[in-house]
Tab-separated table of C-alpha atoms in Angstrom:
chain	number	residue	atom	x	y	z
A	64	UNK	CA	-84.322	-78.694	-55.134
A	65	UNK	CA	-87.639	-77.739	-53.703
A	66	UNK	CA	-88.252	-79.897	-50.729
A	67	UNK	CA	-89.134	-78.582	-46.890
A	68	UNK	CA	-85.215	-79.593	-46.189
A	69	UNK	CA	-83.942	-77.401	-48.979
A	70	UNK	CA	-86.414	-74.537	-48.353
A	71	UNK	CA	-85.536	-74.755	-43.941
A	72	UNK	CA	-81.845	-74.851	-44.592
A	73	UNK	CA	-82.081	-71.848	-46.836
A	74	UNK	CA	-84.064	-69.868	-44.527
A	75	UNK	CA	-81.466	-70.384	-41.351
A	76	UNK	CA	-78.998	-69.179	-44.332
A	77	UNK	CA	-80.422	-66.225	-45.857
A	78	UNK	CA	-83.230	-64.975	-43.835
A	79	UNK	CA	-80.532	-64.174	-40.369
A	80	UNK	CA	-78.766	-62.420	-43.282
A	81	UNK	CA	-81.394	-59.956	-44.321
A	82	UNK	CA	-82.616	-59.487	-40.709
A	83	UNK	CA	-78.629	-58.520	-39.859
A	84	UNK	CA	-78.413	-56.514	-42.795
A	85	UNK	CA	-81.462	-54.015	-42.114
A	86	UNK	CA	-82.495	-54.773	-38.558
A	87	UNK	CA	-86.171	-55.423	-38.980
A	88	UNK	CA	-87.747	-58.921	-39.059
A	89	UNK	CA	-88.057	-61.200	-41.759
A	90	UNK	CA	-90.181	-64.081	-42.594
A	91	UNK	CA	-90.829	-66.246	-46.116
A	92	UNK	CA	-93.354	-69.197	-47.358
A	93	UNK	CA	-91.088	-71.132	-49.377
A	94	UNK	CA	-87.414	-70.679	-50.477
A	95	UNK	CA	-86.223	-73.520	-53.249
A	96	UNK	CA	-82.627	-73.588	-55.996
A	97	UNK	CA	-83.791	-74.240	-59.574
A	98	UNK	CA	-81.012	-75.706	-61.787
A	99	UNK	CA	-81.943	-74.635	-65.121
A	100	UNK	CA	-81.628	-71.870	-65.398
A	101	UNK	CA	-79.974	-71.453	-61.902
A	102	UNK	CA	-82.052	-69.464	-59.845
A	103	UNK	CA	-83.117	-69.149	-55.738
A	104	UNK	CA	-86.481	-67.795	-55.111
A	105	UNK	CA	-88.012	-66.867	-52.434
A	106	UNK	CA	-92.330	-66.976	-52.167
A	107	UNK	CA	-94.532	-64.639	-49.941
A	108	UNK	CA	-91.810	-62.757	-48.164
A	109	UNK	CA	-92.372	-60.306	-45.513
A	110	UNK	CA	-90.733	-57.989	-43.398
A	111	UNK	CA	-91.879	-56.356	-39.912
A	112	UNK	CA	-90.649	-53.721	-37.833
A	113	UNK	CA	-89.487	-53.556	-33.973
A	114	UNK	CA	-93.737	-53.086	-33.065
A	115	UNK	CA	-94.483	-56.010	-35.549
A	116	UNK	CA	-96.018	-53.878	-38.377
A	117	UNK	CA	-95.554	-54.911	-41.659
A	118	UNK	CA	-93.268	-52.821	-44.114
A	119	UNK	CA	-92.162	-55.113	-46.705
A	120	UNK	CA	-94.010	-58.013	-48.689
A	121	UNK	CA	-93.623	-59.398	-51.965
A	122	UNK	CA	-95.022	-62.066	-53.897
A	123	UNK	CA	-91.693	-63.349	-55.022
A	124	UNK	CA	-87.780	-62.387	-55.247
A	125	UNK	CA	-86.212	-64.281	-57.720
A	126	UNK	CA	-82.044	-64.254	-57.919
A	127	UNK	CA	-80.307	-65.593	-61.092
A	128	UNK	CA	-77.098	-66.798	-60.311
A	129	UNK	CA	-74.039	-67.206	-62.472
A	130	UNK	CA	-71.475	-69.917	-62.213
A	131	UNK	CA	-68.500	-67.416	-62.918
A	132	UNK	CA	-67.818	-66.392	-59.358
A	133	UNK	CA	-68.080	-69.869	-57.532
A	134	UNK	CA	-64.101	-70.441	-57.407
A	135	UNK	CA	-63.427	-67.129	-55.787
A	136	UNK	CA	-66.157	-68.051	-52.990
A	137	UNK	CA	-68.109	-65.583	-55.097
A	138	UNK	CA	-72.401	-65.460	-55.571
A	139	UNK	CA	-72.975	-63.463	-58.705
A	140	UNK	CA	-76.961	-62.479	-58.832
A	141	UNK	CA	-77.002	-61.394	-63.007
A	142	UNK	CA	-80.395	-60.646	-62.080
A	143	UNK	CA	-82.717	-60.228	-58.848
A	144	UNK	CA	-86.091	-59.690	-59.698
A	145	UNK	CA	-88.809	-58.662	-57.496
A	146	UNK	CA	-92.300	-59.375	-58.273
A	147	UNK	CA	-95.112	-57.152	-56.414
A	148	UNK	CA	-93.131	-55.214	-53.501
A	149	UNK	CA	-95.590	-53.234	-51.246
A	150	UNK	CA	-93.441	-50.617	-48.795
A	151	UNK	CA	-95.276	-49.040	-46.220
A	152	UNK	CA	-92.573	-46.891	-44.022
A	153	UNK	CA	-92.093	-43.121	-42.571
A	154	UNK	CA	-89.075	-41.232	-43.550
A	155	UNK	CA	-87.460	-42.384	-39.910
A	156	UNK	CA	-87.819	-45.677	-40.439
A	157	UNK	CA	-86.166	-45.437	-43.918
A	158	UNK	CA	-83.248	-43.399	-42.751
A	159	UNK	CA	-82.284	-46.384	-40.006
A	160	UNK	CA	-82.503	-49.145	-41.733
A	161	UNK	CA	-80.401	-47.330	-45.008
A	162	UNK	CA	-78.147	-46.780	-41.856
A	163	UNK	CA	-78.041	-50.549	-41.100
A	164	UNK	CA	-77.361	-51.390	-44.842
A	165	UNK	CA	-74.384	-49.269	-44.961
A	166	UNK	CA	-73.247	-50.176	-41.864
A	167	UNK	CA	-73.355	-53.558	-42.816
A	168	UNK	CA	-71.521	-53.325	-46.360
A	169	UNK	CA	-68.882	-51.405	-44.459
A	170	UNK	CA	-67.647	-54.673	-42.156
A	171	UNK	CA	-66.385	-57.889	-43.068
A	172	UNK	CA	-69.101	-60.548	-44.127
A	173	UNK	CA	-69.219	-63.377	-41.508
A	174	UNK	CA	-70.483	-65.535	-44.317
A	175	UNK	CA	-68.404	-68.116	-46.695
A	176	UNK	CA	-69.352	-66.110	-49.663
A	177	UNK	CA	-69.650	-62.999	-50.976
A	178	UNK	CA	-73.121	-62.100	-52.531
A	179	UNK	CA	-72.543	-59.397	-55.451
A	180	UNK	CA	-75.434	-57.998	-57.532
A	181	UNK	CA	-75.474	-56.968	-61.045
A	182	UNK	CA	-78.665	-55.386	-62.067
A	183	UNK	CA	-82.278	-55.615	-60.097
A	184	UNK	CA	-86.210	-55.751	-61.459
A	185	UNK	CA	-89.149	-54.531	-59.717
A	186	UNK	CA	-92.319	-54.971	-61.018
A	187	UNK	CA	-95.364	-53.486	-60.060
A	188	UNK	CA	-94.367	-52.137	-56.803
A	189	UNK	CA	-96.520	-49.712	-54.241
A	190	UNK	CA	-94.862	-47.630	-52.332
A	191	UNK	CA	-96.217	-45.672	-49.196
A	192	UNK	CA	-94.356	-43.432	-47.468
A	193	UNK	CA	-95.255	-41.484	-44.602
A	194	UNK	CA	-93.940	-37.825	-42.950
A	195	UNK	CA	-95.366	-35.627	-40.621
A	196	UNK	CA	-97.672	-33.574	-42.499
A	197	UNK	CA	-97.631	-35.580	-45.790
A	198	UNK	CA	-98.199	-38.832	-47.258
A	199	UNK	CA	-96.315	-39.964	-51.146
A	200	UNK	CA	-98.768	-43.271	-52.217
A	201	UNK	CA	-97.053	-44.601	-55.768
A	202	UNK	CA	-98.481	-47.829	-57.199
A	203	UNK	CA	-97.983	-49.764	-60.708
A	204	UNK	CA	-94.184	-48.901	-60.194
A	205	UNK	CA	-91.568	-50.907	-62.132
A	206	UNK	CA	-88.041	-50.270	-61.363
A	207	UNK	CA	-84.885	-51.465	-63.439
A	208	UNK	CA	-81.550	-50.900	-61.866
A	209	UNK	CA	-78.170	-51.299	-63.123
A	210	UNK	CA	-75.451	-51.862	-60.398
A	211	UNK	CA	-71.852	-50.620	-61.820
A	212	UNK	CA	-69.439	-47.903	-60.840
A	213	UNK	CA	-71.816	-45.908	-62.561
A	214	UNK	CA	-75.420	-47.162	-61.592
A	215	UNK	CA	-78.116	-46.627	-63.827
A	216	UNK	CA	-81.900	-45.951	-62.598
A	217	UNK	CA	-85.214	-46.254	-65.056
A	218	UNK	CA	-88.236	-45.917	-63.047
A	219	UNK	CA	-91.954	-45.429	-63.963
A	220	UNK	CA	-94.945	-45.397	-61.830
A	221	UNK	CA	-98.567	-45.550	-63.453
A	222	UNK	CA	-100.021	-43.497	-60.178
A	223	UNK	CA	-98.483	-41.112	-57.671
A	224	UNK	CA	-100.460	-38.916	-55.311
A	225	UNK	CA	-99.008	-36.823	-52.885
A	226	UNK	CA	-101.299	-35.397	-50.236
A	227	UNK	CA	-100.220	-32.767	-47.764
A	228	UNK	CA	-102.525	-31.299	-45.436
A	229	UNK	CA	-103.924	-27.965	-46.311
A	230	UNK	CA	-103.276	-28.136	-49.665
A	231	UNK	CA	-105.297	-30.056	-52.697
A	232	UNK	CA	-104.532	-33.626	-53.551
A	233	UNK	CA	-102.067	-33.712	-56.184
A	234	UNK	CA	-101.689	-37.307	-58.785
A	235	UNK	CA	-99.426	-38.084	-61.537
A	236	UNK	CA	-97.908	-40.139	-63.314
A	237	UNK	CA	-94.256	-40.579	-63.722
A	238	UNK	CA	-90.922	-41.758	-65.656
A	239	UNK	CA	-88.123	-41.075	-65.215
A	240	UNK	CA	-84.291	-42.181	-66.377
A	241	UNK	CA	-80.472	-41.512	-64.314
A	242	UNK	CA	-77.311	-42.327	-63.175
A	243	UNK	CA	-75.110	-41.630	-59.632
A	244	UNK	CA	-71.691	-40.601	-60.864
A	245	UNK	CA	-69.424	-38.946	-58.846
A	246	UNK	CA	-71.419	-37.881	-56.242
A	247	UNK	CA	-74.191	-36.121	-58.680
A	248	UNK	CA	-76.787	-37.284	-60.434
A	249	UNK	CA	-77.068	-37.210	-63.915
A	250	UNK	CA	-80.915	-36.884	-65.220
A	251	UNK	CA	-81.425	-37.954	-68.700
A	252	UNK	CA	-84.979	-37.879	-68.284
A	253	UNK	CA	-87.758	-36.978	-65.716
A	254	UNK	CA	-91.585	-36.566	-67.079
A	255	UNK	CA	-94.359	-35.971	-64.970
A	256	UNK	CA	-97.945	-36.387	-66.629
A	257	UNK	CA	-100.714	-34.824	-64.920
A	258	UNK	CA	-104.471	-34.544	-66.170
A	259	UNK	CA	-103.000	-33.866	-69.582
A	260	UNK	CA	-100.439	-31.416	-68.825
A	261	UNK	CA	-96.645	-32.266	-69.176
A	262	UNK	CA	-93.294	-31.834	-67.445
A	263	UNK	CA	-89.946	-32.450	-68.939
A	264	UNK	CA	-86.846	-31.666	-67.630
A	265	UNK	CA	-83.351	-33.237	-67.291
A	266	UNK	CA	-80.157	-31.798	-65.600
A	267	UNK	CA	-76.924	-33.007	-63.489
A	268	UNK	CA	-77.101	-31.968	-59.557
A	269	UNK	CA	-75.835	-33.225	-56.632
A	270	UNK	CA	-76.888	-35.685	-54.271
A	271	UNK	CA	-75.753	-33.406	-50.768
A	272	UNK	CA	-77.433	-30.467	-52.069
A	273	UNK	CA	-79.942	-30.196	-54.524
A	274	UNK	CA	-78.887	-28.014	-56.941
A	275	UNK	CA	-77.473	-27.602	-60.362
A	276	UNK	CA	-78.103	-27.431	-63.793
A	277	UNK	CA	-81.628	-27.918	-65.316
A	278	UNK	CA	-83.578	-27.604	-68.903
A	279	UNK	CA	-87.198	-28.155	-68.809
A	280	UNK	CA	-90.567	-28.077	-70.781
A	281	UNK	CA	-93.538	-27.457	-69.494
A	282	UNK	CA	-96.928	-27.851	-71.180
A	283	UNK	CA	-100.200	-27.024	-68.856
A	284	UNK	CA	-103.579	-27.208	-69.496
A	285	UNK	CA	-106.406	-25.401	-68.025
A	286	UNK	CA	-107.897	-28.214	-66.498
A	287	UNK	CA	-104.876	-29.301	-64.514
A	288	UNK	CA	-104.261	-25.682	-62.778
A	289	UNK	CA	-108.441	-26.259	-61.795
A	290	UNK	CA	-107.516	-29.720	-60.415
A	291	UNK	CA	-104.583	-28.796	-58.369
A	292	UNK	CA	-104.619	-25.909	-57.389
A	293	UNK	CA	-108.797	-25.969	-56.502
């Protein structure tokens, strides 16, 4: 199923969805329904803000669906894999539209369906984020995300740098491994590698205020103090 029909149908469907759901503008090359396995993918999708800046692309998102849920008017998505994501926002931008998203899981859906999702992909993502006096750039990320009562985070990221002004450039890289339960967050694992030193720590603190129990190991070279601190 991977005609202009198919692909123009599904975009009236899905695409007044996603716009609804986070308020910003979306647009897509191609979207087709593969039988087997049963998939929907969507090619070259983008999303713009209100001035008609772009803050989302990705090369494709890819949904597996399972047949399980069909009979209670039910879309299961096993999987939802995004390939290439680059995010270029400011901290504003990201508190409004997690605003809309909540906002819109909190009324009834309008559509025939409900759309649940089990676990979600990301492969090599870039992420830049924007805030006053400070800029977080993050590329080569890979995300995978487990959606439960208890969901489950494992994120890596080959290159972060974090530059603030007045203050030396600082790059890493990063992995790190948690869940959300009960309002805290339980870290298994966080390491930060940076010009050959080494930061380990895990702990449970919660998400409100950031505080809470921590163990960490910390192994610093000479070099690294010279590179960030000048």
């Amino acid at each position: 199923l991977r005609g202009p029909n198919i692909s123009n149908a599904l975009k009236k469907v899905i695409l007044p969805e996603l716009e609804l759901m986070t308020g910003r503008k979306f647009i897509t090359q191609k979207i087709y329904i593969n039988i087997f396995p049963l998939f929907v993918e969507m090619k070259n999708v983008k999303a713009f803000d209100d001035n008609g800046n772009r803050i989302f692309s990705a090369e494709r998102v890819k949904g597996y669906v399972g047949i399980s849920g069909l009979l209670r008017k039910e879309i299961v998505m096993r999987r939802l894999v995004i390939k290439g994501p680059v995010i270029q926002s400011d901290r504003g931008q990201v508190e409004e539209i997690t605003q809309n998203v909540k906002n819109y899981l909190a009324e009834e859906s309008k559509m025939p369906f409900k759309v649940i999702i089990k676990s979600v992909d990301i492969g090599n993502g870039v992420l830049s984020l924007q805030d006053k006096d400070y800029k977080l750039l993050a590329e080569g990320m890979n995300a995978e995300i487990t959606i439960s009562h208890t969901p489950r985070f494992r994120i890596s990221s080959r290159g972060i740098s974090i530059m603030k002004e007045g203050f030396p450039e600082f790059t890493s890289m990063l992995e790190m491994f948690f869940f959300l339960k009960e309002g805290k967050v339980d870290l298994k694992s966080l390491k930060i590698l940076s010009h050959g030193s080494e930061i380990k720590t895990s702990g449970t603190f919660g998400t409100e205020k950031l505080s809470g129990e921590f163990s960490t190991e910390i192994n610093l070279l000479t070099e690294s103090i010279k590179r960030i601190f000048g």
